[in-house]
Amino acid sequence: MTTLQDLGLAYRKAKVDLYYSSHASLDAIADYEKDLHANLSALLAQINSDDESWVTSPNFIGSWTLVTKAVDMAAWKKYRQKHGNGLIFSSPAEEWEHACRSLADQDEPHKPKAEFRVMAKCSLDFHVLSTLWMLEVGHQFDEKLTDCAFGNRLRRKETGKKDINKLSLGTFKPYLKPFRDWRDKGIDAMRTALDAGKKIVALTADVSSFYHKLNPGFMLNPVFVKGVLGLDLSDEQAKLNRLLIQALQTWAAATPLKNGLPVGLPASAVVANVALVELDRIVEQQVAPLYYGRYVDDILLVMENGADFRSTVELWEWLFARANGKLGWVLGQEHKQICFQPDYLNQGESKSQIHFANAKNKVFMLADEPGKTLVDAIAHQIHERASEWRAMPRLPRSARHVGTDLLAATQSDGEAADNLRKADALTMRRAGFAIKLRDFEAYERDLLPEAWQAHRRAFFRAFTQHVLVLPQFFDLAVYLPRVIRLATACEDFADLRGIIGALEKLCKQVSERCDIRIKACPDEKAPAKEQVIARWREQMFTSVRESITAAFPPRLSKSGKQAWVAYMADCHPADFETFPSWPLSDKDFQTQQARLFSFDLAHLPFRFIGLPTEMVAQRGIPTKKTVANCAESAELLPDTVIEGNRQLAKWIKLKGLPHGLLFATRPFNLPELFILNKDAYAESGQSDMQAVVLAVRGFSLSKKAPCFDKHGVLQIPDGTTSHKYGIAVSSWKTHMSSWTAAVTRRPDPDADRYARLNRMLDHVISQPQHSRYLILPELALPAHWFIRIARKLLGRGISLITGIEYLHTSKSRVRNQVWAALPHDGLGFPSIMIYRQDKQRPALLEEQELQRLSGLEMKPDKPWKTPPIIQHGEFRFALLVCSELTNISYRAALRGKVDALFVPEWNQDTETFNALVESAALDMHAYIIQCNDRKYGDSRIRAPFKESWQRDVLRVKGGITDYCVIGEIDVQALRQFQSSYRSPDRPFKPVPDGFNDVMDHNRKVLPVEEMG
């Protein structure tokens, strides 16, 4: 029997799935969660009752809505071919008007066709039932799919691979890696076959209107459940299965399509996936290809071209012959459409139409060098796009070029061969725009609005001119909420009003200038044009209102208040459906924002309320008194979730158990948890860390998690064995005015600092000579930039070591820290841990200036007497900050214990430090990596080589731009040299007197024999 905790866990997952879907109602989620206990108790009573008719009630199934699909401009293309393509308009709005007039003035008038897509607007009860079904029943169906099905696979526990993970947030595996695997494995199979001299054929295909044409009734058919899948459901599981499928069919009957699956309900993805299980079996068992992969309804098939196919028809008919009658031409559509009709999709009321449109399929005949060239071209295209996503955020240097940049990203010409099938301009256009938008969002999170206002205003102007126009808007409408949030969070209310005005105009144009269609809906069944427009308008303006609410600043600046009064105070949508729920004032928006924030549904994640203030901008965070606690949490969730979150609430000084922690949409990531738990690496803190990670992220920390060993060395497993390490030493300048601003807690006057940093980091990321570590000088970065940069560098396997701007604490005290973000694999997947170390005492001038400017005193958070040692994989190193290098006892304590010493500095006395670095390399007999501010320079890697000309592995000084130089250190060679009882002749200087007595046993390796 289903319990309340089952529903609590199902809601927890359903909320995350829904939040990340493209058209979720934030208000609906918040309203449901406000009375969560009552809502789930009522649902539980219905599920456990004998009555099953409740799943067909309108209140339960919810409704449907419409979103943009595309504007069909085929008539305009024909017109231009007939009358010449000479006219080119700089303004998309003018081109649209000209096209509409020209088509209307013909002998046979035409209109562009605006196509919409039906989307689910299900009740939250339906979402919870859907997720409960996946956890109790759907996972058994999913398990019957082979590894050839890549998309929409359920999250399972790492151990044993079988059990569904009920504690993880979200139901499915993240989409990006499976998608890349699906595509890249296909390309690898082609490359391998071509390299072996084989002739191959590659087929790509997808199902037309898959979700809209699939009837879920087959999921109740014993021929399918028992016969095809071999599943034997218990009575309770069979009941849940019936409830879900009846609800899906009832929902479909209430839509204009009268068929199909609700797009936007997660369970639909599982149903759709298993519908094609027989197709997978046919291809894998009867065709036995070189490669077959399916990403939901996208198919990629690679096989040898032994039959020497001459056309796509020949290829399909060859496949038909091996499909036992389950694949064939659609009757009356020979050579145009292929149908997949296994018995379970071809019976009675559950009959479904699974068609592959031949015109959309592609067949590649590949052989010899031309084949390799084409595959390389496809791989290169993918790599280029991946590089753009990996890159740091970058805006044009001048705001004048923002419009040009956006236009280039959204233009509709130009083809690209990304995933072999969707080699169309639309995919590239969306990706291009998404990358630009991501860059602007990064700036919004990392900088104050006034620091980059000109770029932002230019972006909104270009967005209004080039995206909020027909037909472009229908292609890019999915990004509208993010742009609205960007404008609202930055208090750009004049631009926000302009965007809303452009949307009103756009709705009018669709209504007056376009014929209306609903995808997969016959015209005779379609609702009236006015109804279609009204549904779409309501959906769009509800999304606009919720986006403004989610991002509304809890405290408006003076200029923000003035802009709100001038541009937005009288702004209300014209349609009656949206008007009643539109907040009446800025105060109303702020109250609603605090409510959304409390449920982790606002623009900024709820977890930001618990992070140290210097790590996140405080602009979008309401006061702690607005936080809503979950009263009956113990009845809704298992003890593991409650206890872990209770510990986490203690760390972040929150009373009770807030909704935003228990039912998080964007929970704390591991680096943040390592920062919050001051004892994260001590043995005493491990059990708390285990409990919190299990509760928050849904998995158990392994015993290989980073921790201090009995000798006080911080052990960080990284899963790689390397003898040599590339070290990127930066030549980076922090202006004195930025230092003063950090001390006095004023805005940074260096407007170009963020852009300079991103340009330099892009250089490091794109280097073919791979770096393992990047070091920046003392006080080089604001703390709130650190984690984002570290996670970007993680994608390239690069560790970041940098000085952090002063961290202000109570009683006029500051801390000067060096932070290291070190990749590790102790959790079973790539992650980063954050290590923080205090400078123990200020330098003399530093102490004087802190006192003079702001009356500040520098005190460490964690005092230590001997420098901590870090073992990252096989590499042992320590960190000292600037003047700490002058402490002879620190250097003595590290002798024989480390392979390298990293020293971030802001130091003008380069002559003194030159002597210190040279002597430290010899008396510690280790690599010394010194990174000084660019103004003073002398950043270097110094090694204890025998030959003096070799000792500076790299050394840099001067220049007017920021840059990095990569040097390589050979740790294995150093250890082999030091492990001999008597030092060999070369390549290093002999170890200093007494070194053998203090050399750490764990650093010793097999010495190299000295050759004559």
Short mmCIF file of N, CA and C in Angstrom, two decimals, residues 396-526:
data_model
loop_
_atom_site.label_atom_id
_atom_site.label_comp_id
_atom_site.label_asym_id
_atom_site.label_seq_id
_atom_site.Cartn_x
_atom_site.Cartn_y
_atom_site.Cartn_z
N PRO A 396 30.98 41.47 -26.22
CA PRO A 396 31.82 42.31 -27.09
C PRO A 396 32.45 43.44 -26.29
N ARG A 397 33.64 43.85 -26.68
CA ARG A 397 34.34 44.89 -25.91
C ARG A 397 33.53 46.18 -25.88
N SER A 398 32.86 46.48 -26.98
CA SER A 398 32.06 47.70 -27.04
C SER A 398 30.59 47.33 -27.09
N ALA A 399 29.77 48.10 -26.37
CA ALA A 399 28.32 47.87 -26.38
C ALA A 399 27.75 48.04 -27.78
N ARG A 400 28.44 48.81 -28.63
CA ARG A 400 27.95 49.04 -30.00
C ARG A 400 27.87 47.75 -30.80
N HIS A 401 28.69 46.75 -30.42
CA HIS A 401 28.75 45.51 -31.21
C HIS A 401 27.81 44.42 -30.69
N VAL A 402 27.06 44.71 -29.63
CA VAL A 402 26.17 43.69 -29.06
C VAL A 402 25.10 43.27 -30.07
N GLY A 403 24.51 44.26 -30.74
CA GLY A 403 23.47 43.98 -31.74
C GLY A 403 23.99 43.13 -32.88
N THR A 404 25.19 43.47 -33.36
CA THR A 404 25.81 42.71 -34.45
C THR A 404 26.03 41.26 -34.02
N ASP A 405 26.50 41.12 -32.78
CA ASP A 405 26.77 39.80 -32.22
C ASP A 405 25.50 38.95 -32.16
N LEU A 406 24.44 39.57 -31.68
CA LEU A 406 23.17 38.85 -31.53
C LEU A 406 22.59 38.50 -32.90
N LEU A 407 22.71 39.43 -33.83
CA LEU A 407 22.20 39.17 -35.19
C LEU A 407 22.94 37.98 -35.81
N ALA A 408 24.25 37.96 -35.64
CA ALA A 408 25.04 36.85 -36.20
C ALA A 408 24.62 35.52 -35.58
N ALA A 409 24.27 35.54 -34.28
CA ALA A 409 23.90 34.30 -33.59
C ALA A 409 22.52 33.81 -33.99
N THR A 410 21.63 34.71 -34.44
CA THR A 410 20.24 34.31 -34.69
C THR A 410 19.86 34.32 -36.16
N GLN A 411 20.81 34.59 -37.05
CA GLN A 411 20.47 34.60 -38.48
C GLN A 411 20.07 33.22 -38.95
N SER A 412 19.20 33.18 -39.93
CA SER A 412 18.62 31.88 -40.31
C SER A 412 19.33 31.23 -41.48
N ASP A 413 20.38 31.85 -42.00
CA ASP A 413 21.07 31.17 -43.11
C ASP A 413 22.26 30.39 -42.56
N GLY A 414 22.80 29.53 -43.40
CA GLY A 414 23.96 28.74 -42.97
C GLY A 414 23.56 27.39 -42.43
N GLU A 415 24.19 26.35 -42.95
CA GLU A 415 23.88 24.99 -42.52
C GLU A 415 25.03 24.44 -41.69
N ALA A 416 24.72 23.55 -40.81
CA ALA A 416 25.77 22.91 -40.04
C ALA A 416 25.36 21.47 -39.76
N ALA A 417 26.33 20.59 -39.78
CA ALA A 417 26.02 19.16 -39.63
C ALA A 417 26.31 18.73 -38.21
N ASP A 418 25.40 19.04 -37.29
CA ASP A 418 25.70 18.70 -35.90
C ASP A 418 25.45 17.22 -35.63
N ASN A 419 24.19 16.82 -35.43
CA ASN A 419 24.02 15.42 -35.04
C ASN A 419 23.60 14.55 -36.21
N LEU A 420 24.07 14.89 -37.40
CA LEU A 420 23.85 14.11 -38.62
C LEU A 420 22.44 14.28 -39.17
N ARG A 421 21.45 14.40 -38.29
CA ARG A 421 20.09 14.53 -38.82
C ARG A 421 19.66 15.98 -38.83
N LYS A 422 19.76 16.61 -37.66
CA LYS A 422 19.28 17.97 -37.58
C LYS A 422 20.34 18.93 -38.10
N ALA A 423 20.73 18.71 -39.31
CA ALA A 423 21.73 19.60 -39.91
C ALA A 423 21.01 20.82 -40.44
N ASP A 424 20.24 21.48 -39.57
CA ASP A 424 19.45 22.61 -40.05
C ASP A 424 19.85 23.87 -39.31
N ALA A 425 19.41 24.98 -39.88
CA ALA A 425 19.80 26.28 -39.32
C ALA A 425 19.13 26.54 -37.98
N LEU A 426 17.93 26.00 -37.78
CA LEU A 426 17.19 26.29 -36.55
C LEU A 426 17.95 25.82 -35.31
N THR A 427 18.47 24.61 -35.35
CA THR A 427 19.21 24.08 -34.20
C THR A 427 20.40 24.97 -33.89
N MET A 428 21.12 25.37 -34.93
CA MET A 428 22.30 26.20 -34.73
C MET A 428 21.91 27.59 -34.22
N ARG A 429 20.78 28.09 -34.71
CA ARG A 429 20.33 29.42 -34.31
C ARG A 429 19.99 29.42 -32.82
N ARG A 430 19.27 28.37 -32.41
CA ARG A 430 18.92 28.30 -30.98
C ARG A 430 20.16 28.18 -30.12
N ALA A 431 21.09 27.34 -30.54
CA ALA A 431 22.33 27.16 -29.76
C ALA A 431 23.11 28.47 -29.71
N GLY A 432 23.18 29.16 -30.85
CA GLY A 432 23.91 30.44 -30.90
C GLY A 432 23.31 31.46 -29.95
N PHE A 433 21.99 31.55 -29.94
CA PHE A 433 21.33 32.52 -29.05
C PHE A 433 21.50 32.10 -27.59
N ALA A 434 21.38 30.80 -27.32
CA ALA A 434 21.50 30.30 -25.95
C ALA A 434 22.88 30.63 -25.37
N ILE A 435 23.92 30.53 -26.19
CA ILE A 435 25.27 30.83 -25.71
C ILE A 435 25.40 32.32 -25.37
N LYS A 436 24.85 33.18 -26.23
CA LYS A 436 24.90 34.63 -25.96
C LYS A 436 24.14 34.95 -24.67
N LEU A 437 22.97 34.36 -24.52
CA LEU A 437 22.15 34.62 -23.34
C LEU A 437 22.86 34.14 -22.08
N ARG A 438 23.48 32.97 -22.17
CA ARG A 438 24.22 32.44 -21.02
C ARG A 438 25.31 33.42 -20.58
N ASP A 439 25.99 34.05 -21.53
CA ASP A 439 27.04 35.01 -21.19
C ASP A 439 26.47 36.21 -20.43
N PHE A 440 25.31 36.72 -20.88
CA PHE A 440 24.69 37.85 -20.20
C PHE A 440 24.23 37.45 -18.80
N GLU A 441 23.72 36.23 -18.66
CA GLU A 441 23.27 35.77 -17.34
C GLU A 441 24.44 35.64 -16.38
N ALA A 442 25.60 35.23 -16.88
CA ALA A 442 26.79 35.12 -16.03
C ALA A 442 27.20 36.51 -15.53
N TYR A 443 27.15 37.50 -16.41
CA TYR A 443 27.47 38.88 -16.01
C TYR A 443 26.49 39.36 -14.94
N GLU A 444 25.20 39.01 -15.12
CA GLU A 444 24.17 39.44 -14.15
C GLU A 444 24.48 38.88 -12.77
N ARG A 445 24.94 37.63 -12.71
CA ARG A 445 25.22 37.01 -11.40
C ARG A 445 26.50 37.53 -10.77
N ASP A 446 27.47 37.88 -11.60
CA ASP A 446 28.81 38.17 -11.07
C ASP A 446 29.13 39.66 -10.91
N LEU A 447 28.36 40.53 -11.56
CA LEU A 447 28.68 41.96 -11.52
C LEU A 447 27.47 42.77 -11.06
N LEU A 448 27.73 43.96 -10.52
CA LEU A 448 26.65 44.88 -10.19
C LEU A 448 26.02 45.39 -11.49
N PRO A 449 24.71 45.64 -11.51
CA PRO A 449 24.05 46.07 -12.76
C PRO A 449 24.69 47.31 -13.39
N GLU A 450 25.10 48.26 -12.55
CA GLU A 450 25.64 49.51 -13.11
C GLU A 450 26.99 49.31 -13.80
N ALA A 451 27.67 48.20 -13.51
CA ALA A 451 29.01 47.97 -14.08
C ALA A 451 28.97 47.59 -15.56
N TRP A 452 27.80 47.19 -16.08
CA TRP A 452 27.74 46.75 -17.48
C TRP A 452 26.41 47.15 -18.14
N GLN A 453 25.92 48.29 -17.74
CA GLN A 453 24.58 48.74 -18.18
C GLN A 453 24.48 48.93 -19.68
N ALA A 454 25.52 49.52 -20.27
CA ALA A 454 25.46 49.83 -21.72
C ALA A 454 25.31 48.55 -22.55
N HIS A 455 26.04 47.51 -22.20
CA HIS A 455 25.95 46.24 -22.92
C HIS A 455 24.55 45.64 -22.80
N ARG A 456 24.00 45.75 -21.59
CA ARG A 456 22.68 45.14 -21.35
C ARG A 456 21.59 45.87 -22.13
N ARG A 457 21.64 47.19 -22.11
CA ARG A 457 20.62 47.96 -22.84
C ARG A 457 20.70 47.65 -24.33
N ALA A 458 21.92 47.53 -24.83
CA ALA A 458 22.10 47.19 -26.26
C ALA A 458 21.53 45.81 -26.56
N PHE A 459 21.71 44.88 -25.63
CA PHE A 459 21.18 43.52 -25.81
C PHE A 459 19.65 43.55 -25.89
N PHE A 460 19.01 44.29 -24.97
CA PHE A 460 17.54 44.32 -24.97
C PHE A 460 17.01 44.99 -26.24
N ARG A 461 17.70 46.02 -26.71
CA ARG A 461 17.28 46.66 -27.97
C ARG A 461 17.36 45.66 -29.12
N ALA A 462 18.49 44.96 -29.19
CA ALA A 462 18.68 43.99 -30.27
C ALA A 462 17.68 42.83 -30.14
N PHE A 463 17.39 42.41 -28.92
CA PHE A 463 16.43 41.32 -28.69
C PHE A 463 15.04 41.74 -29.19
N THR A 464 14.66 42.98 -28.89
CA THR A 464 13.35 43.47 -29.31
C THR A 464 13.27 43.57 -30.83
N GLN A 465 14.37 44.03 -31.45
CA GLN A 465 14.36 44.26 -32.91
C GLN A 465 14.49 42.96 -33.71
N HIS A 466 15.27 42.00 -33.20
CA HIS A 466 15.61 40.83 -34.02
C HIS A 466 14.95 39.52 -33.57
N VAL A 467 14.46 39.48 -32.32
CA VAL A 467 13.85 38.24 -31.82
C VAL A 467 12.35 38.41 -31.58
N LEU A 468 11.94 39.56 -31.04
CA LEU A 468 10.52 39.78 -30.77
C LEU A 468 9.79 40.26 -32.02
N VAL A 469 10.04 39.57 -33.10
CA VAL A 469 9.39 39.86 -34.38
C VAL A 469 9.06 38.52 -35.03
N LEU A 470 8.09 38.56 -35.94
CA LEU A 470 7.74 37.34 -36.68
C LEU A 470 8.58 37.26 -37.94
N PRO A 471 8.97 36.06 -38.36
CA PRO A 471 8.67 34.75 -37.78
C PRO A 471 9.66 34.30 -36.70
N GLN A 472 10.72 35.12 -36.44
CA GLN A 472 11.82 34.67 -35.57
C GLN A 472 11.36 34.26 -34.17
N PHE A 473 10.38 34.99 -33.62
CA PHE A 473 9.99 34.76 -32.23
C PHE A 473 9.53 33.33 -31.99
N PHE A 474 8.83 32.75 -32.96
CA PHE A 474 8.32 31.39 -32.76
C PHE A 474 9.45 30.39 -32.57
N ASP A 475 10.60 30.67 -33.17
CA ASP A 475 11.76 29.77 -33.03
C ASP A 475 12.45 29.92 -31.67
N LEU A 476 12.42 31.14 -31.12
CA LEU A 476 13.23 31.43 -29.93
C LEU A 476 12.40 31.77 -28.70
N ALA A 477 11.08 31.54 -28.76
CA ALA A 477 10.19 31.93 -27.67
C ALA A 477 10.56 31.26 -26.35
N VAL A 478 11.16 30.09 -26.40
CA VAL A 478 11.48 29.35 -25.18
C VAL A 478 12.46 30.13 -24.29
N TYR A 479 13.20 31.09 -24.87
CA TYR A 479 14.18 31.86 -24.08
C TYR A 479 13.59 33.13 -23.48
N LEU A 480 12.32 33.44 -23.82
CA LEU A 480 11.72 34.69 -23.33
C LEU A 480 11.75 34.82 -21.81
N PRO A 481 11.36 33.78 -21.02
CA PRO A 481 11.38 33.95 -19.56
C PRO A 481 12.75 34.33 -19.02
N ARG A 482 13.80 33.80 -19.61
CA ARG A 482 15.15 34.11 -19.12
C ARG A 482 15.52 35.56 -19.40
N VAL A 483 15.09 36.08 -20.54
CA VAL A 483 15.39 37.48 -20.86
C VAL A 483 14.60 38.40 -19.93
N ILE A 484 13.33 38.04 -19.66
CA ILE A 484 12.50 38.83 -18.73
C ILE A 484 13.16 38.86 -17.35
N ARG A 485 13.66 37.73 -16.91
CA ARG A 485 14.32 37.66 -15.59
C ARG A 485 15.58 38.53 -15.55
N LEU A 486 16.33 38.49 -16.64
CA LEU A 486 17.55 39.29 -16.72
C LEU A 486 17.22 40.77 -16.58
N ALA A 487 16.21 41.25 -17.32
CA ALA A 487 15.82 42.66 -17.27
C ALA A 487 15.32 43.04 -15.88
N THR A 488 14.52 42.16 -15.27
CA THR A 488 13.93 42.47 -13.96
C THR A 488 15.00 42.50 -12.87
N ALA A 489 15.87 41.50 -12.86
CA ALA A 489 16.90 41.40 -11.81
C ALA A 489 17.83 42.61 -11.84
N CYS A 490 18.04 43.17 -13.05
CA CYS A 490 18.95 44.32 -13.18
C CYS A 490 18.21 45.66 -13.12
N GLU A 491 16.91 45.61 -12.81
CA GLU A 491 16.08 46.82 -12.69
C GLU A 491 16.01 47.61 -14.00
N ASP A 492 16.08 46.91 -15.12
CA ASP A 492 15.97 47.58 -16.43
C ASP A 492 14.49 47.65 -16.82
N PHE A 493 13.73 48.47 -16.08
CA PHE A 493 12.28 48.45 -16.24
C PHE A 493 11.81 49.14 -17.53
N ALA A 494 12.60 50.08 -18.03
CA ALA A 494 12.23 50.69 -19.32
C ALA A 494 12.30 49.64 -20.42
N ASP A 495 13.34 48.84 -20.42
CA ASP A 495 13.49 47.78 -21.42
C ASP A 495 12.43 46.70 -21.23
N LEU A 496 12.12 46.40 -19.96
CA LEU A 496 11.09 45.40 -19.67
C LEU A 496 9.75 45.84 -20.25
N ARG A 497 9.42 47.11 -20.07
CA ARG A 497 8.16 47.62 -20.63
C ARG A 497 8.18 47.53 -22.16
N GLY A 498 9.34 47.80 -22.74
CA GLY A 498 9.47 47.70 -24.20
C GLY A 498 9.25 46.27 -24.69
N ILE A 499 9.77 45.29 -23.94
CA ILE A 499 9.60 43.88 -24.31
C ILE A 499 8.13 43.48 -24.23
N ILE A 500 7.46 43.92 -23.14
CA ILE A 500 6.04 43.58 -22.98
C ILE A 500 5.21 44.23 -24.10
N GLY A 501 5.55 45.48 -24.45
CA GLY A 501 4.86 46.16 -25.56
C GLY A 501 5.05 45.41 -26.88
N ALA A 502 6.27 44.92 -27.11
CA ALA A 502 6.56 44.18 -28.35
C ALA A 502 5.78 42.86 -28.39
N LEU A 503 5.60 42.24 -27.23
CA LEU A 503 4.83 40.99 -27.18
C LEU A 503 3.35 41.24 -27.48
N GLU A 504 2.82 42.34 -26.94
CA GLU A 504 1.41 42.70 -27.23
C GLU A 504 1.23 42.88 -28.75
N LYS A 505 2.17 43.59 -29.34
CA LYS A 505 2.10 43.85 -30.79
C LYS A 505 2.20 42.54 -31.57
N LEU A 506 3.06 41.66 -31.10
CA LEU A 506 3.28 40.38 -31.77
C LEU A 506 2.02 39.51 -31.76
N CYS A 507 1.32 39.51 -30.61
CA CYS A 507 0.06 38.73 -30.51
C CYS A 507 -0.95 39.26 -31.53
N LYS A 508 -1.00 40.58 -31.65
CA LYS A 508 -1.94 41.19 -32.59
C LYS A 508 -1.60 40.79 -34.03
N GLN A 509 -0.29 40.78 -34.34
CA GLN A 509 0.13 40.41 -35.70
C GLN A 509 -0.22 38.96 -36.03
N VAL A 510 -0.01 38.06 -35.05
CA VAL A 510 -0.35 36.65 -35.28
C VAL A 510 -1.85 36.53 -35.57
N SER A 511 -2.63 37.25 -34.78
CA SER A 511 -4.08 37.19 -34.93
C SER A 511 -4.55 37.73 -36.27
N GLU A 512 -3.95 38.83 -36.71
CA GLU A 512 -4.45 39.51 -37.92
C GLU A 512 -3.80 38.99 -39.19
N ARG A 513 -2.55 38.59 -39.11
CA ARG A 513 -1.78 38.33 -40.33
C ARG A 513 -1.60 36.84 -40.66
N CYS A 514 -1.88 35.96 -39.69
CA CYS A 514 -1.52 34.54 -39.89
C CYS A 514 -2.73 33.62 -39.92
N ASP A 515 -2.60 32.55 -40.68
CA ASP A 515 -3.49 31.41 -40.51
C ASP A 515 -2.93 30.58 -39.35
N ILE A 516 -3.83 29.93 -38.62
CA ILE A 516 -3.43 29.23 -37.39
C ILE A 516 -3.54 27.72 -37.58
N ARG A 517 -2.51 27.00 -37.09
CA ARG A 517 -2.54 25.54 -37.10
C ARG A 517 -2.04 25.00 -35.77
N ILE A 518 -2.55 23.82 -35.40
CA ILE A 518 -2.02 23.12 -34.23
C ILE A 518 -1.34 21.86 -34.74
N LYS A 519 -0.10 21.65 -34.34
CA LYS A 519 0.67 20.50 -34.81
C LYS A 519 -0.07 19.20 -34.53
N ALA A 520 -0.12 18.32 -35.54
CA ALA A 520 -0.74 16.98 -35.45
C ALA A 520 -2.25 17.02 -35.25
N CYS A 521 -2.85 18.20 -35.46
CA CYS A 521 -4.31 18.31 -35.29
C CYS A 521 -4.96 18.59 -36.65
N PRO A 522 -5.86 17.71 -37.12
CA PRO A 522 -6.56 18.00 -38.38
C PRO A 522 -7.33 19.32 -38.27
N ASP A 523 -7.33 20.11 -39.34
CA ASP A 523 -7.96 21.44 -39.29
C ASP A 523 -9.41 21.39 -38.84
N GLU A 524 -10.12 20.32 -39.23
CA GLU A 524 -11.55 20.27 -38.88
C GLU A 524 -11.78 20.06 -37.38
N LYS A 525 -10.75 19.55 -36.67
CA LYS A 525 -10.89 19.33 -35.22
C LYS A 525 -10.34 20.50 -34.41
N ALA A 526 -9.69 21.43 -35.07
CA ALA A 526 -9.01 22.51 -34.35
C ALA A 526 -10.01 23.49 -33.75
#
